[in-house]
PDB file of C-alpha atoms and ligand atoms in Angstrom:
ATOM      1  CA  MET Z  17      42.704 -47.680 -13.508  1.00 57.00           C
ATOM      2  CA  THR Z  18      45.538 -46.646 -11.743  1.00 68.00           C
ATOM      3  CA  ASP Z  19      46.712 -48.337  -8.649  1.00 82.00           C
ATOM      4  CA  PRO Z  20      46.183 -46.320  -5.317  1.00 90.00           C
ATOM      5  CA  THR Z  21      48.382 -44.869  -3.248  1.00 94.00           C
ATOM      6  CA  PRO Z  22      49.723 -47.537  -1.442  1.00 97.00           C
ATOM      7  CA  THR Z  23      48.415 -46.853   2.742  1.00 98.00           C
ATOM      8  CA  PRO Z  24      50.988 -45.340   5.070  1.00 98.00           C
ATOM      9  CA  GLY Z  25      50.191 -47.887   7.538  1.00 98.00           C
ATOM     10  CA  ILE Z  26      47.638 -48.260  10.665  1.00 98.00           C
ATOM     11  CA  HIS Z  27      45.759 -45.185  11.387  1.00 98.00           C
ATOM     12  CA  HIS Z  28      43.851 -45.981  14.594  1.00 98.00           C
ATOM     13  CA  VAL Z  29      42.536 -49.257  16.205  1.00 98.00           C
ATOM     14  CA  THR Z  30      39.410 -48.927  18.204  1.00 98.00           C
ATOM     15  CA  CYS Z  31      38.548 -51.858  20.823  1.00 98.00           C
ATOM     16  CA  ILE Z  32      35.956 -52.696  23.377  1.00 98.00           C
ATOM     17  CA  ALA Z  33      36.134 -51.868  27.145  1.00 98.00           C
ATOM     18  CA  GLY Z  34      34.120 -52.213  30.305  1.00 98.00           C
ATOM     19  CA  ASP Z  35      34.577 -49.875  33.209  1.00 97.00           C
ATOM     20  CA  PRO Z  36      35.406 -46.418  31.619  1.00 98.00           C
ATOM     21  CA  GLN Z  37      37.789 -45.121  34.524  1.00 98.00           C
ATOM     22  CA  ARG Z  38      39.383 -48.137  34.845  1.00 98.00           C
ATOM     23  CA  ASN Z  39      40.374 -48.123  30.913  1.00 98.00           C
ATOM     24  CA  MET Z  40      41.180 -44.306  31.173  1.00 98.00           C
ATOM     25  CA  ASP Z  41      43.876 -45.030  34.101  1.00 98.00           C
ATOM     26  CA  PHE Z  42      45.404 -48.015  32.468  1.00 98.00           C
ATOM     27  CA  TRP Z  43      46.117 -46.212  29.104  1.00 98.00           C
ATOM     28  CA  THR Z  44      47.105 -42.895  30.362  1.00 98.00           C
ATOM     29  CA  GLU Z  45      49.029 -43.592  34.052  1.00 98.00           C
ATOM     30  CA  THR Z  46      50.324 -46.974  33.123  1.00 98.00           C
ATOM     31  CA  LEU Z  47      51.133 -47.024  29.562  1.00 98.00           C
ATOM     32  CA  GLY Z  48      51.615 -43.461  29.564  1.00 98.00           C
ATOM     33  CA  LEU Z  49      49.675 -42.646  26.607  1.00 98.00           C
ATOM     34  CA  ARG Z  50      47.955 -38.880  26.147  1.00 98.00           C
ATOM     35  CA  LEU Z  51      44.370 -38.704  26.334  1.00 98.00           C
ATOM     36  CA  VAL Z  52      43.827 -36.626  23.151  1.00 98.00           C
ATOM     37  CA  LYS Z  53      40.093 -37.139  22.419  1.00 97.00           C
ATOM     38  CA  ARG Z  54      37.421 -37.146  25.309  1.00 97.00           C
ATOM     39  CA  SER Z  55      34.461 -38.347  23.048  1.00 97.00           C
ATOM     40  CA  ILE Z  56      31.413 -39.974  22.544  1.00 96.00           C
ATOM     41  CA  ASN Z  57      30.542 -42.866  20.191  1.00 94.00           C
ATOM     42  CA  GLN Z  58      28.729 -40.777  17.590  1.00 87.00           C
ATOM     43  CA  ASP Z  59      26.267 -44.023  16.604  1.00 88.00           C
ATOM     44  CA  ASP Z  60      25.610 -44.575  20.329  1.00 92.00           C
ATOM     45  CA  PRO Z  61      26.077 -41.301  22.280  1.00 93.00           C
ATOM     46  CA  GLY Z  62      25.079 -42.464  25.684  1.00 92.00           C
ATOM     47  CA  THR Z  63      29.018 -44.228  25.399  1.00 96.00           C
ATOM     48  CA  TYR Z  64      32.321 -42.664  26.011  1.00 97.00           C
ATOM     49  CA  HIS Z  65      34.912 -42.931  22.905  1.00 97.00           C
ATOM     50  CA  PHE Z  66      38.149 -42.384  24.230  1.00 98.00           C
ATOM     51  CA  PHE Z  67      41.174 -41.785  22.459  1.00 98.00           C
ATOM     52  CA  PHE Z  68      44.778 -42.316  23.513  1.00 98.00           C
ATOM     53  CA  ALA Z  69      47.977 -41.527  21.317  1.00 98.00           C
ATOM     54  CA  ASP Z  70      51.177 -39.647  21.111  1.00 98.00           C
ATOM     55  CA  ALA Z  71      51.841 -35.906  22.218  1.00 98.00           C
ATOM     56  CA  GLU Z  72      50.270 -35.052  19.088  1.00 97.00           C
ATOM     57  CA  GLY Z  73      48.040 -37.511  17.904  1.00 97.00           C
ATOM     58  CA  THR Z  74      49.887 -38.326  14.863  1.00 97.00           C
ATOM     59  CA  PRO Z  75      48.353 -40.588  12.644  1.00 95.00           C
ATOM     60  CA  GLY Z  76      49.261 -43.954  13.496  1.00 98.00           C
ATOM     61  CA  THR Z  77      49.559 -43.868  17.106  1.00 98.00           C
ATOM     62  CA  SER Z  78      45.582 -43.764  18.373  1.00 98.00           C
ATOM     63  CA  MET Z  79      44.421 -46.541  20.243  1.00 98.00           C
ATOM     64  CA  THR Z  80      40.954 -45.883  20.990  1.00 98.00           C
ATOM     65  CA  PHE Z  81      37.545 -47.727  23.480  1.00 98.00           C
ATOM     66  CA  PHE Z  82      34.039 -47.738  23.525  1.00 98.00           C
ATOM     67  CA  PRO Z  83      33.411 -48.529  27.138  1.00 97.00           C
ATOM     68  CA  TRP Z  84      30.494 -50.189  26.666  1.00 96.00           C
ATOM     69  CA  GLU Z  85      29.825 -51.436  30.409  1.00 93.00           C
ATOM     70  CA  SER Z  86      26.762 -53.200  29.826  1.00 93.00           C
ATOM     71  CA  MET Z  87      28.770 -55.684  26.961  1.00 96.00           C
ATOM     72  CA  ARG Z  88      29.726 -59.393  28.220  1.00 97.00           C
ATOM     73  CA  GLN Z  89      33.529 -60.280  28.221  1.00 98.00           C
ATOM     74  CA  GLY Z  90      34.641 -60.855  24.301  1.00 98.00           C
ATOM     75  CA  LYS Z  91      36.894 -63.593  23.389  1.00 97.00           C
ATOM     76  CA  VAL Z  92      39.617 -63.089  20.591  1.00 97.00           C
ATOM     77  CA  GLY Z  93      39.150 -65.408  17.777  1.00 96.00           C
ATOM     78  CA  SER Z  94      38.909 -66.171  13.752  1.00 96.00           C
ATOM     79  CA  GLY Z  95      38.011 -62.922  12.050  1.00 97.00           C
ATOM     80  CA  GLN Z  96      39.451 -60.336  14.264  1.00 98.00           C
ATOM     81  CA  VAL Z  97      42.449 -58.232  15.189  1.00 98.00           C
ATOM     82  CA  SER Z  98      43.805 -60.499  17.417  1.00 97.00           C
ATOM     83  CA  ARG Z  99      46.916 -58.546  18.972  1.00 97.00           C
ATOM     84  CA  THR Z 100      47.710 -55.048  18.758  1.00 98.00           C
ATOM     85  CA  ALA Z 101      51.437 -54.300  19.033  1.00 98.00           C
ATOM     86  CA  PHE Z 102      53.233 -50.627  19.609  1.00 98.00           C
ATOM     87  CA  ARG Z 103      56.673 -49.770  19.110  1.00 98.00           C
ATOM     88  CA  VAL Z 104      58.802 -48.980  21.786  1.00 98.00           C
ATOM     89  CA  PRO Z 105      62.790 -47.765  21.851  1.00 98.00           C
ATOM     90  CA  GLU Z 106      65.332 -50.158  21.836  1.00 98.00           C
ATOM     91  CA  GLY Z 107      66.446 -51.493  25.067  1.00 97.00           C
ATOM     92  CA  SER Z 108      63.149 -50.538  26.791  1.00 98.00           C
ATOM     93  CA  LEU Z 109      61.570 -53.976  27.524  1.00 98.00           C
ATOM     94  CA  GLU Z 110      63.192 -54.267  31.092  1.00 98.00           C
ATOM     95  CA  PHE Z 111      61.596 -50.999  32.179  1.00 98.00           C
ATOM     96  CA  TRP Z 112      58.229 -52.197  30.511  1.00 98.00           C
ATOM     97  CA  GLU Z 113      58.486 -55.208  32.765  1.00 98.00           C
ATOM     98  CA  ASP Z 114      59.593 -53.552  35.936  1.00 98.00           C
ATOM     99  CA  ARG Z 115      56.642 -51.153  35.553  1.00 98.00           C
ATOM    100  CA  PHE Z 116      54.226 -54.026  34.474  1.00 98.00           C
ATOM    101  CA  ASP Z 117      55.330 -55.652  38.006  1.00 98.00           C
ATOM    102  CA  GLU Z 118      54.730 -52.518  40.187  1.00 98.00           C
ATOM    103  CA  PHE Z 119      51.393 -52.179  38.633  1.00 98.00           C
ATOM    104  CA  GLY Z 120      50.307 -55.474  38.544  1.00 97.00           C
ATOM    105  CA  VAL Z 121      49.952 -55.695  34.950  1.00 98.00           C
ATOM    106  CA  GLU Z 122      49.753 -59.380  33.399  1.00 94.00           C
ATOM    107  CA  TYR Z 123      52.290 -60.136  30.953  1.00 98.00           C
ATOM    108  CA  ASP Z 124      54.209 -63.034  29.301  1.00 96.00           C
ATOM    109  CA  GLU Z 125      57.594 -64.236  28.632  1.00 95.00           C
ATOM    110  CA  ARG Z 126      59.270 -62.263  25.882  1.00 96.00           C
ATOM    111  CA  VAL Z 127      59.503 -63.839  22.057  1.00 93.00           C
ATOM    112  CA  GLU Z 128      61.258 -62.947  19.018  1.00 93.00           C
ATOM    113  CA  ARG Z 129      59.556 -62.254  15.627  1.00 94.00           C
ATOM    114  CA  PHE Z 130      61.157 -61.465  12.373  1.00 96.00           C
ATOM    115  CA  GLY Z 131      64.238 -60.425  14.480  1.00 95.00           C
ATOM    116  CA  GLU Z 132      62.706 -57.995  16.711  1.00 97.00           C
ATOM    117  CA  VAL Z 133      61.903 -58.670  20.470  1.00 97.00           C
ATOM    118  CA  VAL Z 134      58.274 -58.811  21.599  1.00 97.00           C
ATOM    119  CA  LEU Z 135      56.467 -58.557  25.275  1.00 98.00           C
ATOM    120  CA  PRO Z 136      53.007 -59.651  25.036  1.00 97.00           C
ATOM    121  CA  PHE Z 137      50.431 -58.222  28.031  1.00 98.00           C
ATOM    122  CA  ARG Z 138      46.974 -57.613  28.189  1.00 98.00           C
ATOM    123  CA  ASP Z 139      45.449 -54.569  29.722  1.00 98.00           C
ATOM    124  CA  PRO Z 140      42.370 -54.906  32.630  1.00 98.00           C
ATOM    125  CA  ASP Z 141      39.842 -55.757  30.047  1.00 98.00           C
ATOM    126  CA  GLY Z 142      42.243 -58.869  28.959  1.00 98.00           C
ATOM    127  CA  LEU Z 143      42.800 -57.112  25.327  1.00 98.00           C
ATOM    128  CA  PRO Z 144      45.979 -58.838  24.017  1.00 97.00           C
ATOM    129  CA  VAL Z 145      48.541 -55.943  23.505  1.00 98.00           C
ATOM    130  CA  GLU Z 146      52.284 -56.226  22.629  1.00 98.00           C
ATOM    131  CA  LEU Z 147      55.312 -54.057  23.170  1.00 98.00           C
ATOM    132  CA  VAL Z 148      58.117 -54.123  20.393  1.00 98.00           C
ATOM    133  CA  GLU Z 149      62.046 -53.007  20.781  1.00 98.00           C
ATOM    134  CA  VAL Z 150      62.429 -50.818  17.131  1.00 98.00           C
ATOM    135  CA  GLU Z 151      65.042 -48.755  16.537  1.00 97.00           C
ATOM    136  CA  ILE Z 152      63.273 -45.000  16.720  1.00 97.00           C
ATOM    137  CA  PRO Z 153      65.335 -42.656  14.192  1.00 96.00           C
ATOM    138  CA  ASP Z 154      65.709 -39.354  14.573  1.00 95.00           C
ATOM    139  CA  ASP Z 155      63.279 -37.762  12.608  1.00 96.00           C
ATOM    140  CA  ASP Z 156      60.400 -40.330  13.525  1.00 98.00           C
ATOM    141  CA  PRO Z 157      57.238 -38.642  12.914  1.00 97.00           C
ATOM    142  CA  THR Z 158      56.073 -39.694  16.742  1.00 98.00           C
ATOM    143  CA  VAL Z 159      56.406 -37.186  19.270  1.00 98.00           C
ATOM    144  CA  PRO Z 160      56.391 -39.113  22.877  1.00 98.00           C
ATOM    145  CA  TRP Z 161      54.223 -38.037  25.481  1.00 98.00           C
ATOM    146  CA  THR Z 162      56.177 -38.010  28.991  1.00 97.00           C
ATOM    147  CA  GLU Z 163      53.757 -37.246  31.720  1.00 97.00           C
ATOM    148  CA  PHE Z 164      54.124 -40.459  33.242  1.00 97.00           C
ATOM    149  CA  VAL Z 165      56.603 -42.635  31.067  1.00 98.00           C
ATOM    150  CA  PRO Z 166      60.226 -40.716  30.225  1.00 98.00           C
ATOM    151  CA  ALA Z 167      60.741 -39.976  26.598  1.00 97.00           C
ATOM    152  CA  GLU Z 168      63.569 -43.033  26.183  1.00 97.00           C
ATOM    153  CA  TYR Z 169      61.220 -45.753  27.157  1.00 98.00           C
ATOM    154  CA  ALA Z 170      57.403 -44.016  25.729  1.00 98.00           C
ATOM    155  CA  ILE Z 171      55.152 -45.660  23.249  1.00 98.00           C
ATOM    156  CA  ARG Z 172      55.852 -44.538  19.935  1.00 98.00           C
ATOM    157  CA  GLY Z 173      52.609 -45.727  17.745  1.00 98.00           C
ATOM    158  CA  PHE Z 174      51.341 -48.691  16.214  1.00 98.00           C
ATOM    159  CA  HIS Z 175      53.963 -51.514  14.969  1.00 98.00           C
ATOM    160  CA  SER Z 176      51.410 -54.002  13.764  1.00 98.00           C
ATOM    161  CA  VAL Z 177      48.317 -55.342  14.326  1.00 98.00           C
ATOM    162  CA  THR Z 178      47.968 -59.572  14.079  1.00 97.00           C
ATOM    163  CA  LEU Z 179      44.643 -60.814  12.330  1.00 97.00           C
ATOM    164  CA  TRP Z 180      43.427 -64.230  12.943  1.00 96.00           C
ATOM    165  CA  LEU Z 181      41.468 -65.771   9.847  1.00 95.00           C
ATOM    166  CA  ALA Z 182      39.697 -68.783   8.793  1.00 95.00           C
ATOM    167  CA  ASP Z 183      40.850 -68.188   5.291  1.00 95.00           C
ATOM    168  CA  PRO Z 184      43.927 -65.806   4.926  1.00 96.00           C
ATOM    169  CA  ASP Z 185      44.147 -65.898   0.880  1.00 96.00           C
ATOM    170  CA  ARG Z 186      40.928 -63.800   0.493  1.00 96.00           C
ATOM    171  CA  THR Z 187      42.319 -60.940   3.146  1.00 98.00           C
ATOM    172  CA  ILE Z 188      45.764 -61.133   1.526  1.00 98.00           C
ATOM    173  CA  GLU Z 189      44.285 -59.649  -1.633  1.00 98.00           C
ATOM    174  CA  VAL Z 190      42.726 -56.978   0.308  1.00 98.00           C
ATOM    175  CA  LEU Z 191      45.786 -56.073   2.111  1.00 98.00           C
ATOM    176  CA  GLU Z 192      47.844 -56.122  -1.368  1.00 98.00           C
ATOM    177  CA  ALA Z 193      44.856 -53.822  -2.987  1.00 97.00           C
ATOM    178  CA  MET Z 194      45.841 -51.406  -0.113  1.00 98.00           C
ATOM    179  CA  GLY Z 195      49.348 -51.356  -1.097  1.00 97.00           C
ATOM    180  CA  LEU Z 196      51.062 -53.770   1.672  1.00 98.00           C
ATOM    181  CA  GLU Z 197      53.531 -56.037   0.495  1.00 98.00           C
ATOM    182  CA  LYS Z 198      54.589 -59.292   1.803  1.00 98.00           C
ATOM    183  CA  VAL Z 199      57.742 -59.209   3.788  1.00 97.00           C
ATOM    184  CA  GLY Z 200      57.641 -63.090   4.847  1.00 96.00           C
ATOM    185  CA  THR Z 201      56.481 -66.009   6.720  1.00 95.00           C
ATOM    186  CA  GLU Z 202      57.998 -67.610   9.769  1.00 93.00           C
ATOM    187  CA  GLN Z 203      56.762 -70.212  12.222  1.00 87.00           C
ATOM    188  CA  ALA Z 204      54.324 -68.692  14.675  1.00 80.00           C
ATOM    189  CA  GLU Z 205      55.542 -69.138  18.316  1.00 71.00           C
ATOM    190  CA  GLY Z 206      54.072 -68.569  21.568  1.00 63.00           C
ATOM    191  CA  ASP Z 207      50.226 -68.238  22.199  1.00 58.00           C
ATOM    192  CA  THR Z 208      49.080 -67.999  18.511  1.00 64.00           C
ATOM    193  CA  PRO Z 209      46.777 -70.752  17.446  1.00 65.00           C
ATOM    194  CA  GLY Z 210      48.017 -71.156  13.843  1.00 64.00           C
ATOM    195  CA  ASP Z 211      51.363 -72.718  12.731  1.00 77.00           C
ATOM    196  CA  GLU Z 212      52.560 -69.793  10.145  1.00 91.00           C
ATOM    197  CA  ARG Z 213      52.498 -66.220  10.919  1.00 94.00           C
ATOM    198  CA  THR Z 214      52.471 -63.903   7.324  1.00 96.00           C
ATOM    199  CA  ARG Z 215      53.923 -60.523   7.509  1.00 98.00           C
ATOM    200  CA  PHE Z 216      52.718 -57.809   5.192  1.00 98.00           C
ATOM    201  CA  ALA Z 217      54.224 -53.960   5.244  1.00 98.00           C
ATOM    202  CA  ALA Z 218      52.702 -50.663   4.547  1.00 98.00           C
ATOM    203  CA  ALA Z 219      54.389 -47.714   3.111  1.00 95.00           C
ATOM    204  CA  GLY Z 220      55.194 -45.659   5.991  1.00 96.00           C
ATOM    205  CA  PRO Z 221      57.110 -45.756   9.476  1.00 96.00           C
ATOM    206  CA  VAL Z 222      54.941 -46.104  11.938  1.00 98.00           C
ATOM    207  CA  GLY Z 223      51.820 -48.643  12.170  1.00 98.00           C
ATOM    208  CA  LYS Z 224      53.775 -50.566   9.426  1.00 98.00           C
ATOM    209  CA  TYR Z 225      53.033 -54.122   9.653  1.00 98.00           C
ATOM    210  CA  VAL Z 226      50.227 -56.622   9.334  1.00 98.00           C
ATOM    211  CA  ASP Z 227      50.589 -59.891  10.254  1.00 97.00           C
ATOM    212  CA  VAL Z 228      48.053 -62.923   9.220  1.00 96.00           C
ATOM    213  CA  LEU Z 229      47.661 -66.230  11.128  1.00 94.00           C
ATOM    214  CA  PRO Z 230      45.301 -68.988   9.921  1.00 93.00           C
ATOM    215  CA  THR Z 231      42.697 -70.021  12.361  1.00 91.00           C
ATOM    216  CA  ILE Z 232      39.195 -71.298  12.499  1.00 89.00           C
ATOM    217  CA  GLN Z 233      39.189 -70.757  16.812  1.00 91.00           C
ATOM    218  CA  GLY Z 234      35.606 -68.905  17.259  1.00 92.00           C
ATOM    219  CA  GLY Z 235      35.615 -65.767  19.094  1.00 94.00           C
ATOM    220  CA  ARG Z 236      32.812 -63.250  20.023  1.00 96.00           C
ATOM    221  CA  GLN Z 237      32.940 -59.941  20.429  1.00 97.00           C
ATOM    222  CA  GLY Z 238      33.061 -57.956  23.828  1.00 98.00           C
ATOM    223  CA  HIS Z 239      35.436 -56.287  26.480  1.00 98.00           C
ATOM    224  CA  GLY Z 240      38.727 -56.951  25.826  1.00 98.00           C
ATOM    225  CA  THR Z 241      38.289 -57.475  21.979  1.00 98.00           C
ATOM    226  CA  VAL Z 242      39.214 -55.099  18.643  1.00 98.00           C
ATOM    227  CA  HIS Z 243      36.054 -53.644  17.121  1.00 98.00           C
ATOM    228  CA  HIS Z 244      37.997 -52.613  13.848  1.00 98.00           C
ATOM    229  CA  VAL Z 245      41.298 -51.341  12.495  1.00 98.00           C
ATOM    230  CA  ALA Z 246      41.469 -47.874  10.804  1.00 98.00           C
ATOM    231  CA  PHE Z 247      44.381 -47.610   7.933  1.00 98.00           C
ATOM    232  CA  GLN Z 248      45.664 -44.416   6.347  1.00 98.00           C
ATOM    233  CA  THR Z 249      44.693 -42.902   3.478  1.00 98.00           C
ATOM    234  CA  PRO Z 250      45.697 -39.707   3.855  1.00 97.00           C
ATOM    235  CA  THR Z 251      43.759 -37.304   1.427  1.00 97.00           C
ATOM    236  CA  ASP Z 252      39.891 -37.791   0.098  1.00 98.00           C
ATOM    237  CA  GLU Z 253      41.688 -39.034  -3.519  1.00 97.00           C
ATOM    238  CA  ASP Z 254      43.565 -41.586  -1.731  1.00 97.00           C
ATOM    239  CA  GLN Z 255      40.689 -42.698  -0.013  1.00 98.00           C
ATOM    240  CA  ALA Z 256      38.381 -42.849  -3.071  1.00 98.00           C
ATOM    241  CA  ALA Z 257      41.122 -44.664  -5.122  1.00 98.00           C
ATOM    242  CA  THR Z 258      41.895 -47.423  -2.340  1.00 98.00           C
ATOM    243  CA  ARG Z 259      37.829 -47.712  -1.731  1.00 98.00           C
ATOM    244  CA  GLU Z 260      37.214 -48.404  -5.398  1.00 98.00           C
ATOM    245  CA  ALA Z 261      40.097 -50.782  -5.538  1.00 98.00           C
ATOM    246  CA  ILE Z 262      38.838 -53.195  -2.568  1.00 97.00           C
ATOM    247  CA  GLN Z 263      35.057 -52.468  -3.916  1.00 98.00           C
ATOM    248  CA  SER Z 264      36.589 -54.287  -7.436  1.00 97.00           C
ATOM    249  CA  LEU Z 265      37.670 -57.192  -5.349  1.00 98.00           C
ATOM    250  CA  GLY Z 266      33.718 -57.999  -4.686  1.00 98.00           C
ATOM    251  CA  LEU Z 267      33.755 -56.015  -1.179  1.00 98.00           C
ATOM    252  CA  ARG Z 268      31.047 -53.573  -0.270  1.00 98.00           C
ATOM    253  CA  PRO Z 269      32.599 -50.494   1.486  1.00 98.00           C
ATOM    254  CA  THR Z 270      30.448 -47.778   2.692  1.00 98.00           C
ATOM    255  CA  ASN Z 271      30.242 -44.532   1.424  1.00 98.00           C
ATOM    256  CA  GLN Z 272      32.640 -41.602   2.776  1.00 98.00           C
ATOM    257  CA  ILE Z 273      31.240 -40.916   6.435  1.00 96.00           C
ATOM    258  CA  ASP Z 274      32.692 -37.557   8.332  1.00 94.00           C
ATOM    259  CA  ARG Z 275      34.113 -38.724  11.961  1.00 93.00           C
ATOM    260  CA  HIS Z 276      34.902 -35.117  12.397  1.00 93.00           C
ATOM    261  CA  TRP Z 277      38.726 -35.835  13.392  1.00 96.00           C
ATOM    262  CA  PHE Z 278      38.763 -37.625   9.948  1.00 97.00           C
ATOM    263  CA  ARG Z 279      36.654 -38.898   6.888  1.00 98.00           C
ATOM    264  CA  SER Z 280      36.303 -42.461   6.849  1.00 98.00           C
ATOM    265  CA  VAL Z 281      35.076 -45.602   4.449  1.00 98.00           C
ATOM    266  CA  TYR Z 282      34.412 -48.973   6.311  1.00 98.00           C
ATOM    267  CA  VAL Z 283      34.363 -52.436   4.920  1.00 98.00           C
ATOM    268  CA  ARG Z 284      34.004 -55.634   6.365  1.00 98.00           C
ATOM    269  CA  GLU Z 285      36.731 -57.789   4.708  1.00 98.00           C
ATOM    270  CA  PHE Z 286      35.974 -61.850   3.449  1.00 98.00           C
ATOM    271  CA  ASN Z 287      36.882 -63.081   6.859  1.00 97.00           C
ATOM    272  CA  GLY Z 288      34.624 -60.785   9.062  1.00 97.00           C
ATOM    273  CA  VAL Z 289      37.382 -58.161  10.333  1.00 98.00           C
ATOM    274  CA  LEU Z 290      36.269 -54.728  10.210  1.00 98.00           C
ATOM    275  CA  PHE Z 291      38.780 -52.378   8.471  1.00 98.00           C
ATOM    276  CA  GLU Z 292      38.178 -48.335   7.782  1.00 98.00           C
ATOM    277  CA  LEU Z 293      40.111 -46.567   5.816  1.00 98.00           C
ATOM    278  CA  ALA Z 294      40.736 -42.790   7.450  1.00 98.00           C
ATOM    279  CA  THR Z 295      42.289 -39.868   5.981  1.00 97.00           C
ATOM    280  CA  SER Z 296      44.946 -37.736   8.052  1.00 95.00           C
ATOM    281  CA  GLY Z 297      42.826 -34.499   8.264  1.00 93.00           C
ATOM    282  CA  PRO Z 298      41.441 -32.794   9.752  1.00 96.00           C
ATOM    283  CA  GLY Z 299      42.821 -34.134  13.034  1.00 96.00           C
ATOM    284  CA  TYR Z 300      42.634 -33.872  16.291  1.00 96.00           C
ATOM    285  CA  THR Z 301      43.426 -30.546  16.824  1.00 96.00           C
ATOM    286  CA  SER Z 302      40.886 -29.141  14.591  1.00 94.00           C
ATOM    287  CA  ASP Z 303      38.617 -28.590  17.463  1.00 94.00           C
ATOM    288  CA  GLU Z 304      40.722 -28.145  20.628  1.00 95.00           C
ATOM    289  CA  PRO Z 305      44.450 -26.345  20.530  1.00 96.00           C
ATOM    290  CA  LEU Z 306      47.194 -28.869  21.135  1.00 97.00           C
ATOM    291  CA  SER Z 307      47.826 -27.888  24.586  1.00 96.00           C
ATOM    292  CA  ASP Z 308      44.302 -28.637  25.934  1.00 96.00           C
ATOM    293  CA  LEU Z 309      43.746 -31.964  23.964  1.00 96.00           C
ATOM    294  CA  GLY Z 310      41.619 -34.480  26.188  1.00 96.00           C
ATOM    295  CA  GLY Z 311      40.608 -31.702  28.316  1.00 94.00           C
ATOM    296  CA  ARG Z 312      37.074 -31.478  27.765  1.00 95.00           C
ATOM    297  CA  LEU Z 313      34.259 -33.430  26.496  1.00 96.00           C
ATOM    298  CA  VAL Z 314      33.924 -32.677  22.805  1.00 96.00           C
ATOM    299  CA  LEU Z 315      30.415 -33.439  21.310  1.00 96.00           C
ATOM    300  CA  PRO Z 316      30.953 -32.812  17.724  1.00 91.00           C
ATOM    301  CA  GLY Z 317      28.384 -30.907  15.294  1.00 89.00           C
ATOM    302  CA  THR Z 318      24.829 -31.070  16.399  1.00 92.00           C
ATOM    303  CA  PHE Z 319      25.673 -33.302  19.450  1.00 95.00           C
ATOM    304  CA  GLU Z 320      26.884 -30.162  21.237  1.00 96.00           C
ATOM    305  CA  ASP Z 321      23.153 -28.913  21.356  1.00 96.00           C
ATOM    306  CA  ARG Z 322      22.431 -32.096  23.287  1.00 96.00           C
ATOM    307  CA  ARG Z 323      25.169 -31.683  25.786  1.00 97.00           C
ATOM    308  CA  GLU Z 324      22.921 -31.998  29.050  1.00 96.00           C
ATOM    309  CA  GLU Z 325      21.028 -34.925  28.098  1.00 96.00           C
ATOM    310  CA  ILE Z 326      24.459 -36.866  27.162  1.00 96.00           C
ATOM    311  CA  GLU Z 327      26.537 -35.865  29.708  1.00 96.00           C
ATOM    312  CA  ALA Z 328      23.816 -37.092  32.132  1.00 95.00           C
ATOM    313  CA  GLN Z 329      24.084 -40.606  30.687  1.00 94.00           C
ATOM    314  CA  LEU Z 330      27.869 -40.529  31.101  1.00 96.00           C
ATOM    315  CA  THR Z 331      29.293 -41.845  34.151  1.00 93.00           C
ATOM    316  CA  ASP Z 332      32.004 -39.311  35.519  1.00 94.00           C
ATOM    317  CA  VAL Z 333      35.717 -40.019  34.610  1.00 96.00           C
ATOM    318  CA  THR Z 334      38.808 -38.554  36.189  1.00 95.00           C
ATOM    319  CA  VAL Z 335      41.649 -38.118  33.716  1.00 95.00           C
ATOM    320  CA  PRO Z 336      44.688 -38.760  35.731  1.00 96.00           C
ATOM    321  CA  ARG Z 337      47.335 -36.144  36.335  1.00 94.00           C
ATOM    322  CA  ALA Z 338      51.087 -36.572  36.773  1.00 92.00           C
ATOM    323  CA  GLU Z 339      51.597 -34.256  40.447  1.00 79.00           C
ATOM    324  CA  SER Z 340      54.589 -32.326  38.587  1.00 65.00           C
ATOM    325  CA  MET Z 341      52.189 -31.146  36.016  1.00 57.00           C
ATOM    326  CA  GLU Z 342      49.431 -30.102  38.082  1.00 51.00           C
ATOM    327  CA  ALA Z 343      51.853 -28.163  40.373  1.00 46.00           C
ATOM    328  CA  GLY Z 344      52.853 -26.215  36.938  1.00 44.00           C
ATOM    329  CA  ASP Z 345      50.836 -24.609  34.364  1.00 45.00           C
TER     330      ASP Z 345
HETATM  331 ZN1  LIG U  18      37.317 -45.641  13.675  1.00 70.26          ZN
END
């Protein structure tokens, strides 16, 4: 068997939120991401599925949420993605600290990690998030969305996820099977429970890193926790080869599932983190033009036939719009 094509990096991260309006307001207006898809949880159609991304929904930029209002508050712990980090341009953290002060967002002191500056904060559900200053090249694949945040400070897709794991070695085998390579290890600082952070790098420029920290600190799923992390397997062939590689380690990945904007394989890895492999296509513009992304509730496939029933179950939400954009087109 030939080795699968290494993953270019993270495709999306999906999290659990509480109040849908509060979630919408924070991730669009406060953080400046674009709502690129307003849909439903395809396994639980009475719940929204929001997708926040860059201007074009580029793979490696979408943070998605299930606002499960009835669920309890979660706790970050072992067997979870403990931190999700985004790239911001060099020199922009001062802007973000000022913005967080203005909007009442809880944030911590900056920390330095592998030579980069990191600003940790929490979203309104207590989800731990970080901004990391990086040099954004001119030919970067991400496209800033500038409705609420100027381009020079805008979030430019994922930087990394941090995994908290009871037995990191087994998960490292899975990361390596997907083509990530070890970068190095350094002493963990700040709010992390383990004493060593080991970094792995994927092949592409966005969503490039996975950090691993050993801990047995218990957690539970709920508001403010990550549900799963998806990695890019651009084509069906890439995905099939990666699926086979992780299956050969003894894991039990699902068959391919059509998620309408991408095709997915899910696997719970050895320490309990839910991984997904997602294709690049057909993408978020497959059912809405780029200019209208997120403009309406999209019900994929046969869910459209049940629109009236589904809409009646969903809480009404208003998508924040910047005044300058309301006035124009
Ligand atoms: Zn997913």
